[in-house]
Each structure stands twice: as C-alpha cells, then as structure tokens.
Amino acid sequence: MARFRSLRWRLTLLYLSLLAGLLLLGGVAQYFAAREVLFRTNADVLASEYTAVFGAFHKANASRPAAALRAVILSQQFSNELRSRNTSAAIFDLNGGRVAWAAASLGTDEVPTLTNQAYIDAVQGKGKTYYVASGNDGTTNYLVVLNVIRNGTRPLGLAQLAIPTSEIDQTLRADRELAIIGSLLVLLIAGLLSPLIVGRALGPLEQMAATAGALAAGDYKQRVPVPKTGDEIGKLAVAFNQMAAGIEQAFEVRRQSEAQMRHFVADASHELRTPLTSIAGYIDVLARRTVVDPETLQSSLAAMQQESTRMTRLVNDLLTLTRFESGKAPSRQPVVLDRFLNQALDELSLADKGAAESRDLQAGVTVRADPEALKQVVTNLAQNALKYAPGAEQRWSVFETDGRAAIRLQDTGPGISRQDLPHIFERFYRGEKARDRSTGGSGLGLAIAKSIVEAHQGTMEAASEPGKGATFTAWLPLAA
Ligand code: ADP
C-alpha cells in the first residue's frame, strides 16, 4: 500500500488518468464529427439523387400544361420514380399533407414521417439539410432529406427521400470499436512505460534519500550525482550536495576543535605536572632526612616557591586565554593609543631591565578596547623581547594606516627562525632556543596576545629576519 503512496505511483496514476481522460474526450469528439460527416455525405447523395430523377421526370413531362404537370409531379408515379433499392420516397403538398409514397424496394416497408411543422418549415425554405426519424418498430432510424419540388421558381410540393441509418451506424460502430481498441492499446503502452519513465526521472530523488540516510549515519563524504538535465531535480541535487558539503565541513571543524581541546588539556596537564613533580621531589628529600640543616631547608623552600610561582603564572595564563577565547566580547572604552602606551611602558620601566627603548607614537590614534587586556598584550611582547633579545633595542611605535590602528614592537635581537615563525602564536609552542625551561616561558604569551587582539576584531602579526630582530604588530580597528 505504501508503495502506491509513493510519488512515482502517484505521478504515474495522474499521468494515466489524464491520458485516459484526453483519449475519451478525443474519442467522443471524433465520433460525433465522423457521424456528422457521414450523415451529411449521405444527405448530399440523396439530394443529388432527387435532382437527377426530378430533372429527367420534368424533362419527360415538360410539354404538359402547368396544372397537369403539377398533378403528375404530386403523384404516385413520381414517388415510384424517386424510390430505389434502399430509399423510400414520399411526396407532400405545400401544406405538408402526404399525397403519395413508395417504400424502398428492399428492406422495410416503412416510409418514415416527420412532424407536420417540419414539412411546412421546409416548404418555406427553413428546412434542415437532413433529419433523423425513428421508425415505428423503435429500432430502425432513418436519415430523411426534404427537397422542395419547383417548377421554375414556383414551389409545387415536397419530395422526401429516406434511407435507414443502419449502414452509417455500422460504420460508426466499427469506427468506435477501433477508437476504443486504439485507446486501450495506447493506455496499456503508457501504463507499461510511464512507471519506467517516471522512475527514471525520480531516480535522483531516491538516491538523495539514501544519501541523506548515509549522512545521518555519519558518512559525511556521501554525495549524489547531479543529473545533467539542469531541471528542478538537478538544482535540488546541487543544493543537496552543497548542504552535504556544509555538514561535512561543520563536522570537520568540530572534530578539529575537539582534537585541539584534547591537545590543549594534555599540554596544560603536562605543563602543570612538571612543577608539581619538582615540588613533590623536594618534599620527598626533606621527608627522608631526620635532621635538615637550615641552608638545605632554605634552598628547598626557595625552589618550591619558584615552582609554585611558575604554576600560579601558568594557571593565570590559562585562565586569561580561556577568557578571551570563549568568544565573550571584552568590555570596551575609547583608548588613545599614544597616551596608553606611554603609560604602559613607563610602568614596565624597561630601561631598568637592560633594554634600550625608543618610542615613535602618532598622537591621537584611538581604538575601542579593554585597556587592561591591551596592557597584557604590551607586557607579553615586552617580556618576550627582554627574554629572547636581552639587551637589544626595543622600538615601540603607534600609527594608523588603511583605517586600522597599529601597536608595533621592533627589536634588534636574534630574531625568530624560519621553522619557528609560523608556530609562535600556537598555544604552548616554544621556539627552539626557548625550550630551555630556565629562560623560556610556558609558550602561552603570544597565544594570549593573539586571542586578546582577535577578541577586539584585530589581527596579530609577526615578522622576522633571523639575526636582525623580530617585529610584532597588533592591528586594531579604529574607533568610529
Ligand atoms: P614563551 O612563553 O615561550 O615566551 P611565547 O608564546 O611568548 O612563549 O613565545 C613563543 C616563542 O616565540 C618563544 O618560545 C620564542 O621562541 C619566540 N619569540 C617570541 N618573542 C620573540 C622575540 N622577541 N625574539 C625572538 N623570538 C621570540
């Protein structure tokens, strides 16, 4: 039952019923047209028969005076002349009264009659080409033609010629049977072919349903072939494939972000384990001794404090990172960058830490930002330069170009190697020279700077020519 509810069957049925309806309509119209043609043709034949017989009869009696001519025309003799094998004849006067008649020489004896009014109408020139009259037995029908008998232009009476319609009916019956058989044959062929044709046209839809099932089951690589017809189904297939590609991409993004998250958790755990192991080691050493001299105690406590400071810094860095990467918009206010950077760099007092610092700050460049977060960016960049380019010059600049504001730090340190440069903004990534834990940080400084700048709809850039220093630029949208 469900099978017949499918679109394929519904379309087939619709198509077949439409075809059957059209065939029926065409058949009926054709039947009536053929009937009319046959009746008219036969009527024409009867009319010409009359003309021929009357012509000859009139010629033979032309010498008679008018009254005698009229009498002989309205007589049994003329009606006998008119009748033939299949045709009955009858003569009527101008009032529609039957004055003579002759049945056909073969067939029934019957001479059909029309209503009196029909005869009067015919005399007055309002007659029809032909009439159909039913016989007394109720089964035979007659085709009746009325001809006005004229002597010159003067009407004398009416001559009725009638033939049974049985031959016409037979032709029509044969015609009807042929039409019915032809229509049934056409319907049968259409019935056999249309499920195939419709099925072929709808094939891509079934394929789409199967593919959608496969997509739902997790096979995101599945696509449907696009038919080259360029029709609605073709367009649907294109749209379907676009949707499938979208789903695949979305799942790929999710898979990647899950992988990144696992990576991140693993890295963070690893980073936390190192100081914890170290602290546990010191505690172990102290616990084994019954007597601990004050110097060992002091140095162990100092080392443990250093590790705990490192751990606290790491945890704070992780919190900052997750805060800015969570996608929550920072609380912003207008920040005039030259004023802001002057203050931030003054607080960092880089000169005291051995860096030669210079400033080239364009006045009045304003952005909308969270000043605390922006200060963290500056601090991370400055501390990196202190760590990786110790004693080198730090050139700080603020400028505006192409509708964007920039904070840039250029140092004259050793720069960043080509292998490291594409990765330095990754979380926990430490450059080759920074792997030594005594100098290197946790590898989160630049990742934090980047996530802060991106949370402000900006971008973070790094460039370096190894041996000639590194340049970091934070690009931020200008305040409207
Ligand atoms: P870390 O905590 O190791 O400093 P960052 O994310 O701040 O991590 O930096 C990533 C890496 O980028 C560093 O390990 C270092 O190799 C490189 N780097 C950062 N700043 C500089 C710089 N000014 N000069 C040279 N290398 C740098």
Short mmCIF file of C-alpha atoms and ligand atoms in Angstrom, two decimals:
data_model
loop_
_atom_site.label_atom_id
_atom_site.label_comp_id
_atom_site.label_asym_id
_atom_site.label_seq_id
_atom_site.Cartn_x
_atom_site.Cartn_y
_atom_site.Cartn_z
CA MET A 1 0.00 0.00 0.00
CA ALA A 2 2.83 2.33 0.94
CA ARG A 3 4.28 1.62 -2.45
CA PHE A 4 1.27 3.15 -4.15
CA ARG A 5 1.55 6.23 -1.99
CA SER A 6 4.98 6.94 -3.43
CA LEU A 7 5.45 9.90 -5.72
CA ARG A 8 6.36 7.60 -8.59
CA TRP A 9 2.99 5.83 -8.45
CA ARG A 10 1.05 8.98 -7.84
CA LEU A 11 2.64 10.65 -10.87
CA THR A 12 2.07 7.55 -12.99
CA LEU A 13 -1.58 7.36 -11.96
CA LEU A 14 -2.09 11.05 -12.53
CA TYR A 15 -0.49 10.82 -15.95
CA LEU A 16 -2.51 7.75 -16.92
CA SER A 17 -5.82 9.21 -15.76
CA LEU A 18 -5.06 12.41 -17.66
CA LEU A 19 -4.23 10.40 -20.76
CA ALA A 20 -7.39 8.29 -20.37
CA GLY A 21 -9.48 11.44 -19.96
CA LEU A 22 -7.96 13.04 -23.04
CA LEU A 23 -8.40 9.86 -25.09
CA LEU A 24 -12.04 9.63 -24.03
CA LEU A 25 -12.66 13.27 -24.87
CA GLY A 26 -10.88 12.92 -28.21
CA GLY A 27 -12.80 9.72 -28.95
CA VAL A 28 -16.19 11.27 -28.23
CA ALA A 29 -15.39 14.38 -30.30
CA GLN A 30 -14.10 12.25 -33.15
CA TYR A 31 -17.23 10.05 -33.02
CA PHE A 32 -19.61 12.97 -33.31
CA ALA A 33 -17.55 14.61 -36.05
CA ALA A 34 -17.49 11.37 -38.08
CA ARG A 35 -21.21 10.89 -37.52
CA GLU A 36 -21.95 14.40 -38.77
CA VAL A 37 -19.75 13.92 -41.84
CA LEU A 38 -21.38 10.58 -42.68
CA PHE A 39 -24.92 11.94 -42.28
CA ARG A 40 -24.14 15.00 -44.38
CA THR A 41 -22.46 12.97 -47.12
CA ASN A 42 -25.43 10.60 -47.32
CA ALA A 43 -27.84 13.53 -47.29
CA ASP A 44 -25.88 15.10 -50.16
CA VAL A 45 -26.13 11.84 -52.10
CA LEU A 46 -29.92 11.73 -51.55
CA ALA A 47 -30.25 15.34 -52.61
CA SER A 48 -28.29 14.72 -55.83
CA GLU A 49 -30.38 11.59 -56.48
CA TYR A 50 -33.50 13.71 -56.19
CA THR A 51 -32.08 16.38 -58.52
CA ALA A 52 -31.19 13.77 -61.16
CA VAL A 53 -34.56 11.96 -61.02
CA PHE A 54 -36.56 15.19 -60.93
CA GLY A 55 -34.56 16.58 -63.88
CA ALA A 56 -35.36 13.55 -66.01
CA PHE A 57 -39.02 13.40 -64.90
CA HIS A 58 -39.58 17.09 -65.52
CA LYS A 59 -37.99 16.87 -68.95
CA ALA A 60 -40.23 13.96 -69.90
CA ASN A 61 -43.34 15.87 -68.80
CA ALA A 62 -42.28 19.38 -69.79
CA SER A 63 -44.82 19.58 -72.67
CA ARG A 64 -47.78 19.27 -70.29
CA PRO A 65 -49.72 22.36 -69.20
CA ALA A 66 -48.83 23.69 -65.71
CA ALA A 67 -51.80 22.13 -63.89
CA ALA A 68 -51.22 18.72 -65.45
CA LEU A 69 -47.53 18.93 -64.73
CA ARG A 70 -48.26 19.72 -61.10
CA ALA A 71 -50.71 16.78 -60.91
CA VAL A 72 -48.25 14.32 -62.36
CA ILE A 73 -45.43 15.53 -60.11
CA LEU A 74 -47.55 15.24 -56.96
CA SER A 75 -48.48 11.69 -57.90
CA GLN A 76 -47.63 8.11 -57.01
CA GLN A 77 -45.75 7.85 -60.31
CA PHE A 78 -43.14 10.40 -59.34
CA SER A 79 -42.75 8.87 -55.89
CA ASN A 80 -42.18 5.48 -57.55
CA GLU A 81 -39.52 7.09 -59.73
CA LEU A 82 -37.80 8.51 -56.68
CA ARG A 83 -37.63 5.37 -54.57
CA SER A 84 -34.82 2.91 -55.11
CA ARG A 85 -33.34 -0.23 -53.57
CA ASN A 86 -32.72 1.30 -50.18
CA THR A 87 -34.52 4.59 -50.44
CA SER A 88 -38.16 5.25 -49.69
CA ALA A 89 -39.85 8.23 -51.21
CA ALA A 90 -42.88 10.36 -50.33
CA ILE A 91 -44.50 13.42 -51.90
CA PHE A 92 -46.13 16.20 -49.85
CA ASP A 93 -48.25 19.15 -50.91
CA LEU A 94 -47.48 22.71 -49.83
CA ASN A 95 -49.48 22.24 -46.59
CA GLY A 96 -47.40 19.26 -45.50
CA GLY A 97 -50.07 16.74 -46.45
CA ARG A 98 -48.71 13.44 -47.78
CA VAL A 99 -50.09 12.80 -51.25
CA ALA A 100 -48.07 9.76 -52.37
CA TRP A 101 -45.37 7.44 -51.06
CA ALA A 102 -43.30 4.43 -52.05
CA ALA A 103 -41.35 2.17 -49.71
CA ALA A 104 -37.83 1.08 -50.60
CA SER A 105 -37.72 -1.91 -52.93
CA LEU A 106 -35.63 -3.82 -50.36
CA GLY A 107 -35.60 -3.63 -46.55
CA THR A 108 -38.55 -2.40 -44.53
CA ASP A 109 -41.86 -1.25 -45.94
CA GLU A 110 -41.81 1.73 -43.76
CA VAL A 111 -41.86 5.30 -45.04
CA PRO A 112 -40.87 7.48 -42.07
CA THR A 113 -42.70 10.70 -41.34
CA LEU A 114 -41.58 13.89 -39.66
CA THR A 115 -43.79 16.35 -37.82
CA ASN A 116 -46.12 18.38 -39.95
CA GLN A 117 -44.31 21.53 -38.86
CA ALA A 118 -41.03 20.15 -40.28
CA TYR A 119 -42.66 19.86 -43.73
CA ILE A 120 -44.17 23.35 -43.58
CA ASP A 121 -40.77 24.78 -42.50
CA ALA A 122 -39.09 23.01 -45.39
CA VAL A 123 -41.63 24.43 -47.91
CA GLN A 124 -40.85 27.90 -46.51
CA GLY A 125 -37.14 27.35 -47.10
CA LYS A 126 -36.35 26.94 -43.36
CA GLY A 127 -35.62 23.21 -43.60
CA LYS A 128 -32.51 21.44 -42.39
CA THR A 129 -30.01 19.57 -44.55
CA TYR A 130 -31.19 16.31 -43.03
CA TYR A 131 -33.44 14.89 -40.33
CA VAL A 132 -33.25 11.73 -38.30
CA ALA A 133 -36.56 9.98 -37.70
CA SER A 134 -37.12 6.82 -35.72
CA GLY A 135 -39.20 4.09 -37.26
CA ASN A 136 -42.34 2.54 -35.83
CA ASP A 137 -40.52 -0.57 -34.62
CA GLY A 138 -38.35 1.65 -32.38
CA THR A 139 -35.12 0.11 -33.54
CA THR A 140 -34.70 1.41 -37.10
CA ASN A 141 -33.67 5.01 -37.61
CA TYR A 142 -33.92 6.88 -40.88
CA LEU A 143 -31.94 9.62 -42.47
CA VAL A 144 -34.52 11.89 -44.06
CA VAL A 145 -33.89 14.59 -46.69
CA LEU A 146 -36.60 17.00 -47.82
CA ASN A 147 -36.40 18.55 -51.29
CA VAL A 148 -38.69 21.37 -52.42
CA ILE A 149 -40.19 20.45 -55.80
CA ARG A 150 -40.13 23.53 -58.06
CA ASN A 151 -41.45 24.26 -61.49
CA GLY A 152 -39.00 27.03 -62.39
CA THR A 153 -39.06 29.06 -59.16
CA ARG A 154 -42.60 28.16 -58.16
CA PRO A 155 -42.75 25.55 -55.36
CA LEU A 156 -45.15 22.69 -56.09
CA GLY A 157 -44.62 20.47 -53.09
CA LEU A 158 -42.01 18.43 -51.19
CA ALA A 159 -40.18 15.23 -52.07
CA GLN A 160 -38.94 13.21 -49.10
CA LEU A 161 -36.17 10.67 -49.55
CA ALA A 162 -35.24 8.46 -46.59
CA ILE A 163 -32.75 5.68 -46.01
CA PRO A 164 -32.26 3.57 -42.88
CA THR A 165 -29.20 4.68 -40.90
CA SER A 166 -28.14 1.07 -40.26
CA GLU A 167 -25.17 1.24 -42.66
CA ILE A 168 -23.99 4.53 -41.21
CA ASP A 169 -24.44 3.12 -37.70
CA GLN A 170 -22.40 0.10 -38.66
CA THR A 171 -19.56 2.26 -39.97
CA LEU A 172 -19.72 4.36 -36.82
CA ARG A 173 -19.72 1.23 -34.62
CA ALA A 174 -16.64 -0.07 -36.37
CA ASP A 175 -15.04 3.32 -36.02
CA ARG A 176 -15.93 3.40 -32.32
CA GLU A 177 -14.53 -0.06 -31.72
CA LEU A 178 -11.31 0.89 -33.47
CA ALA A 179 -11.03 4.02 -31.36
CA ILE A 180 -11.65 2.07 -28.14
CA ILE A 181 -9.11 -0.63 -29.02
CA GLY A 182 -6.57 2.02 -30.09
CA SER A 183 -7.09 3.99 -26.87
CA LEU A 184 -6.75 0.88 -24.73
CA LEU A 185 -3.57 -0.02 -26.56
CA VAL A 186 -2.16 3.48 -26.02
CA LEU A 187 -3.14 3.29 -22.33
CA LEU A 188 -1.53 -0.12 -21.98
CA ILE A 189 1.72 1.06 -23.53
CA ALA A 190 1.65 4.25 -21.43
CA GLY A 191 0.84 2.17 -18.35
CA LEU A 192 3.85 -0.04 -19.02
CA LEU A 193 6.25 2.73 -19.93
CA SER A 194 5.30 5.57 -17.62
CA PRO A 195 6.42 3.90 -14.34
CA LEU A 196 9.79 3.38 -16.01
CA ILE A 197 10.00 6.94 -17.29
CA VAL A 198 8.76 8.47 -14.04
CA GLY A 199 11.05 6.14 -12.08
CA ARG A 200 13.98 7.26 -14.17
CA ALA A 201 13.14 10.90 -13.64
CA LEU A 202 12.68 10.40 -9.90
CA GLY A 203 15.73 8.14 -9.50
CA PRO A 204 17.92 11.01 -8.24
CA LEU A 205 15.37 11.71 -5.51
CA GLU A 206 15.58 8.15 -4.24
CA GLN A 207 19.34 8.43 -4.37
CA MET A 208 19.12 11.62 -2.35
CA ALA A 209 17.00 9.91 0.28
CA ALA A 210 19.57 7.10 0.51
CA THR A 211 22.43 9.59 0.69
CA ALA A 212 20.64 11.61 3.36
CA GLY A 213 20.33 8.37 5.34
CA ALA A 214 24.06 7.75 4.95
CA LEU A 215 24.80 11.33 6.05
CA ALA A 216 22.61 10.86 9.10
CA ALA A 217 24.52 7.67 9.88
CA GLY A 218 27.77 9.64 9.87
CA ASP A 219 29.15 9.08 6.39
CA TYR A 220 29.73 12.75 5.59
CA LYS A 221 31.62 12.05 2.37
CA GLN A 222 28.47 10.87 0.55
CA ARG A 223 27.23 12.97 -2.39
CA VAL A 224 24.58 12.46 -5.07
CA PRO A 225 25.40 12.52 -8.80
CA VAL A 226 24.00 15.68 -10.40
CA PRO A 227 21.88 14.86 -13.49
CA LYS A 228 22.94 16.93 -16.49
CA THR A 229 19.35 17.89 -17.27
CA GLY A 230 19.58 21.23 -15.44
CA ASP A 231 15.96 20.82 -14.28
CA GLU A 232 14.48 21.18 -10.81
CA ILE A 233 15.82 17.79 -9.72
CA GLY A 234 19.29 18.80 -10.97
CA LYS A 235 19.09 22.01 -8.95
CA LEU A 236 17.91 20.03 -5.93
CA ALA A 237 20.89 17.68 -6.31
CA VAL A 238 23.28 20.65 -6.44
CA ALA A 239 21.68 22.19 -3.35
CA PHE A 240 21.74 18.81 -1.60
CA ASN A 241 25.45 18.40 -2.29
CA GLN A 242 26.14 21.91 -1.05
CA MET A 243 24.28 21.07 2.14
CA ALA A 244 26.21 17.82 2.50
CA ALA A 245 29.48 19.71 2.00
CA GLY A 246 28.37 22.20 4.66
CA ILE A 247 27.59 19.39 7.08
CA GLU A 248 30.93 17.72 6.37
CA GLN A 249 32.76 20.98 6.93
CA ALA A 250 30.89 21.67 10.16
CA PHE A 251 31.76 18.23 11.48
CA GLU A 252 35.36 18.61 10.39
CA VAL A 253 35.56 21.91 12.28
CA ARG A 254 34.03 20.24 15.33
CA ARG A 255 36.40 17.30 15.06
CA GLN A 256 39.36 19.63 14.78
CA SER A 257 38.28 21.78 17.67
CA GLU A 258 37.75 18.67 19.79
CA ALA A 259 41.20 17.47 18.83
CA GLN A 260 42.60 20.92 19.69
CA MET A 261 40.82 20.83 23.02
CA ARG A 262 42.27 17.40 23.85
CA HIS A 263 45.68 18.65 22.81
CA PHE A 264 45.28 21.71 24.95
CA VAL A 265 44.24 19.75 28.01
CA ALA A 266 47.13 17.33 27.50
CA ASP A 267 49.62 20.20 27.11
CA ALA A 268 48.26 22.07 30.13
CA SER A 269 48.39 18.92 32.28
CA HIS A 270 51.91 18.28 31.14
CA GLU A 271 52.98 21.83 31.97
CA LEU A 272 51.41 21.60 35.41
CA ARG A 273 52.90 18.20 36.14
CA THR A 274 56.47 19.43 35.79
CA PRO A 275 56.41 21.92 38.70
CA LEU A 276 54.26 19.56 40.78
CA THR A 277 56.76 16.72 40.30
CA SER A 278 59.53 19.09 41.24
CA ILE A 279 57.76 20.21 44.46
CA ALA A 280 56.95 16.58 45.31
CA GLY A 281 60.66 15.77 44.84
CA TYR A 282 61.75 18.45 47.31
CA ILE A 283 59.18 17.31 49.85
CA ASP A 284 60.37 13.75 49.43
CA VAL A 285 64.00 14.71 50.00
CA LEU A 286 63.13 16.74 53.11
CA ALA A 287 60.89 14.00 54.49
CA ARG A 288 63.64 11.40 54.29
CA ARG A 289 66.01 13.37 56.44
CA THR A 290 65.69 13.25 60.16
CA VAL A 291 67.70 16.41 60.56
CA VAL A 292 67.59 19.15 57.96
CA ASP A 293 70.19 21.85 58.06
CA PRO A 294 68.81 25.39 57.70
CA GLU A 295 70.60 26.03 54.39
CA THR A 296 69.10 22.99 52.67
CA LEU A 297 65.71 23.89 54.08
CA GLN A 298 66.02 27.46 52.83
CA SER A 299 67.12 26.48 49.34
CA SER A 300 64.42 23.78 49.08
CA LEU A 301 61.74 26.21 50.19
CA ALA A 302 63.01 28.82 47.74
CA ALA A 303 62.94 26.27 44.90
CA MET A 304 59.44 25.15 45.87
CA GLN A 305 58.29 28.75 45.98
CA GLN A 306 59.73 29.32 42.49
CA GLU A 307 57.87 26.29 41.18
CA SER A 308 54.65 27.37 42.81
CA THR A 309 55.06 30.87 41.34
CA ARG A 310 55.57 29.30 37.92
CA MET A 311 52.47 27.20 38.43
CA THR A 312 50.39 30.18 39.53
CA ARG A 313 51.57 32.11 36.47
CA LEU A 314 50.66 29.20 34.23
CA VAL A 315 47.21 28.83 35.74
CA ASN A 316 46.64 32.60 35.41
CA ASP A 317 47.77 32.45 31.79
CA LEU A 318 45.38 29.58 31.10
CA LEU A 319 42.52 31.48 32.70
CA THR A 320 43.28 34.59 30.62
CA LEU A 321 43.49 32.52 27.48
CA THR A 322 40.19 30.72 28.05
CA ARG A 323 38.53 34.00 29.00
CA PHE A 324 39.41 35.62 25.66
CA GLU A 325 38.94 32.50 23.58
CA SER A 326 35.47 31.83 24.98
CA GLY A 327 34.22 34.41 22.49
CA LYS A 328 32.84 36.74 25.18
CA ALA A 329 33.26 40.33 23.99
CA PRO A 330 35.68 42.38 26.16
CA SER A 331 34.26 45.46 27.88
CA ARG A 332 35.50 48.30 25.74
CA GLN A 333 36.14 52.00 26.07
CA PRO A 334 37.94 54.55 23.89
CA VAL A 335 41.70 54.20 24.30
CA VAL A 336 44.06 56.85 22.87
CA LEU A 337 46.99 54.64 21.97
CA ASP A 338 49.95 57.05 22.37
CA ARG A 339 48.83 58.04 25.86
CA PHE A 340 48.06 54.44 26.76
CA LEU A 341 51.40 53.04 25.50
CA ASN A 342 53.44 55.80 27.18
CA GLN A 343 51.85 54.90 30.49
CA ALA A 344 52.17 51.14 30.00
CA LEU A 345 55.84 51.32 29.00
CA ASP A 346 56.61 53.70 31.87
CA GLU A 347 55.13 51.18 34.29
CA LEU A 348 57.22 48.39 32.78
CA SER A 349 60.42 50.52 33.16
CA LEU A 350 62.22 48.52 30.50
CA ALA A 351 65.38 50.60 30.73
CA ASP A 352 65.85 49.31 34.28
CA LYS A 353 65.71 45.76 32.90
CA GLY A 354 68.52 46.38 30.44
CA ALA A 355 66.58 47.19 27.27
CA ALA A 356 67.28 50.27 25.20
CA GLU A 357 63.81 51.52 24.49
CA SER A 358 62.60 54.08 21.93
CA ARG A 359 59.11 55.36 21.15
CA ASP A 360 57.58 56.77 17.99
CA LEU A 361 53.93 57.29 18.81
CA GLN A 362 51.49 59.00 16.45
CA ALA A 363 49.25 61.22 18.54
CA GLY A 364 45.51 60.76 18.82
CA VAL A 365 45.09 57.27 17.30
CA THR A 366 42.06 55.94 19.16
CA VAL A 367 40.63 52.45 19.40
CA ARG A 368 37.82 50.95 21.46
CA ALA A 369 39.38 48.38 23.75
CA ASP A 370 39.67 46.88 27.19
CA PRO A 371 42.79 48.77 28.49
CA GLU A 372 43.71 46.02 30.96
CA ALA A 373 43.70 43.40 28.21
CA LEU A 374 45.65 45.67 25.85
CA LYS A 375 48.23 46.20 28.60
CA GLN A 376 48.64 42.44 28.83
CA VAL A 377 49.48 42.36 25.10
CA VAL A 378 52.13 45.07 25.53
CA THR A 379 53.54 43.34 28.62
CA ASN A 380 53.80 39.96 26.91
CA LEU A 381 55.57 41.46 23.88
CA ALA A 382 57.94 43.47 26.06
CA GLN A 383 58.76 40.49 28.26
CA ASN A 384 59.41 38.30 25.24
CA ALA A 385 61.83 40.89 23.86
CA LEU A 386 63.54 41.02 27.27
CA LYS A 387 63.77 37.23 27.33
CA TYR A 388 64.70 36.46 23.74
CA ALA A 389 66.51 39.66 22.77
CA PRO A 390 68.23 40.59 26.03
CA GLY A 391 70.00 43.96 25.90
CA ALA A 392 68.66 44.66 22.42
CA GLU A 393 66.85 47.82 21.42
CA GLN A 394 63.03 47.84 21.61
CA ARG A 395 61.44 50.27 19.16
CA TRP A 396 57.83 50.88 20.05
CA SER A 397 55.54 52.66 17.63
CA VAL A 398 51.87 53.56 17.26
CA PHE A 399 50.41 54.55 13.88
CA GLU A 400 47.33 54.48 11.74
CA THR A 401 47.11 53.16 8.20
CA ASP A 402 44.31 51.93 5.88
CA GLY A 403 41.72 52.65 8.53
CA ARG A 404 43.47 50.48 11.11
CA ALA A 405 45.48 51.30 14.19
CA ALA A 406 48.73 49.50 14.99
CA ILE A 407 50.91 48.96 18.03
CA ARG A 408 54.29 47.70 16.89
CA LEU A 409 57.38 46.44 18.68
CA GLN A 410 60.56 46.00 16.71
CA ASP A 411 63.58 44.56 18.48
CA THR A 412 67.16 44.20 17.35
CA GLY A 413 67.61 40.78 18.88
CA PRO A 414 68.44 37.45 17.24
CA GLY A 415 65.02 37.21 15.53
CA ILE A 416 62.94 34.07 15.01
CA SER A 417 63.99 31.10 12.89
CA ARG A 418 62.03 30.24 9.75
CA GLN A 419 60.87 26.95 11.31
CA ASP A 420 59.53 28.68 14.42
CA LEU A 421 57.88 31.71 12.81
CA PRO A 422 54.67 30.01 11.56
CA HIS A 423 54.06 28.44 15.01
CA ILE A 424 54.92 31.07 17.60
CA PHE A 425 51.26 32.05 18.15
CA GLU A 426 50.26 28.46 18.91
CA ARG A 427 49.47 27.58 22.48
CA PHE A 428 52.43 26.04 24.37
CA TYR A 429 54.72 26.50 21.40
CA ARG A 430 58.24 27.35 22.39
CA GLY A 431 60.92 28.24 19.88
CA GLU A 432 63.97 26.08 19.51
CA LYS A 433 66.16 28.37 21.61
CA ALA A 434 63.47 28.80 24.23
CA ARG A 435 62.99 25.12 25.07
CA ASP A 436 65.36 25.52 27.98
CA ARG A 437 62.91 25.98 30.82
CA SER A 438 65.18 28.35 32.76
CA THR A 439 64.80 31.09 30.13
CA GLY A 440 61.69 30.03 28.22
CA GLY A 441 58.18 30.61 29.41
CA SER A 442 55.23 28.26 29.04
CA GLY A 443 54.67 29.11 25.39
CA LEU A 444 51.38 30.93 26.10
CA GLY A 445 52.49 34.59 25.96
CA LEU A 446 51.93 35.16 22.24
CA ALA A 447 48.84 32.92 22.13
CA ILE A 448 47.30 35.14 24.83
CA ALA A 449 48.31 38.32 22.96
CA LYS A 450 46.74 36.97 19.80
CA SER A 451 43.49 35.89 21.46
CA ILE A 452 43.15 39.33 23.11
CA VAL A 453 43.73 41.19 19.83
CA GLU A 454 41.31 38.89 17.98
CA ALA A 455 38.66 39.37 20.69
CA HIS A 456 38.91 43.07 19.68
CA GLN A 457 38.35 42.12 15.99
CA GLY A 458 42.03 42.79 15.28
CA THR A 459 44.88 40.68 13.97
CA MET A 460 48.33 39.87 15.31
CA GLU A 461 51.34 39.70 13.01
CA ALA A 462 54.95 38.67 13.44
CA ALA A 463 57.82 39.13 11.01
CA SER A 464 61.47 38.39 11.40
CA GLU A 465 64.66 38.22 9.52
CA PRO A 466 66.79 35.82 11.55
CA GLY A 467 69.79 37.60 13.01
CA LYS A 468 68.24 41.02 12.51
CA GLY A 469 65.47 41.03 15.11
CA ALA A 470 61.75 40.45 15.25
CA THR A 471 58.73 42.69 14.64
CA PHE A 472 55.33 42.18 16.27
CA THR A 473 52.29 44.22 15.22
CA ALA A 474 48.88 44.28 16.82
CA TRP A 475 46.34 45.64 14.31
CA LEU A 476 43.11 47.00 15.78
CA PRO A 477 40.04 48.61 14.21
CA LEU A 478 39.92 52.39 14.71
CA ALA A 479 37.23 53.79 16.99
CA ALA A 480 34.36 55.08 14.85
P1 ADP B 1 57.05 31.82 25.79
O1 ADP B 1 56.24 31.63 26.97
O2 ADP B 1 57.90 30.66 25.44
O3 ADP B 1 57.72 33.12 25.74
P2 ADP B 1 55.51 32.89 23.67
O4 ADP B 1 54.21 32.43 23.14
O5 ADP B 1 55.52 34.24 24.29
O6 ADP B 1 56.02 31.78 24.63
O7 ADP B 1 56.55 32.85 22.50
C1 ADP B 1 56.66 31.75 21.64
C2 ADP B 1 58.01 31.65 21.06
O8 ADP B 1 58.24 32.76 20.17
C3 ADP B 1 59.11 31.75 22.05
O9 ADP B 1 59.38 30.48 22.58
C4 ADP B 1 60.27 32.25 21.20
O10 ADP B 1 60.94 31.21 20.57
C5 ADP B 1 59.61 33.10 20.15
N1 ADP B 1 59.72 34.54 20.41
C6 ADP B 1 58.80 35.34 20.99
N2 ADP B 1 59.20 36.62 21.02
C7 ADP B 1 60.44 36.65 20.47
C8 ADP B 1 61.39 37.68 20.20
N3 ADP B 1 61.16 38.95 20.55
N4 ADP B 1 62.55 37.32 19.62
C9 ADP B 1 62.80 36.04 19.28
N5 ADP B 1 61.92 35.02 19.49
C10 ADP B 1 60.78 35.31 20.07
#
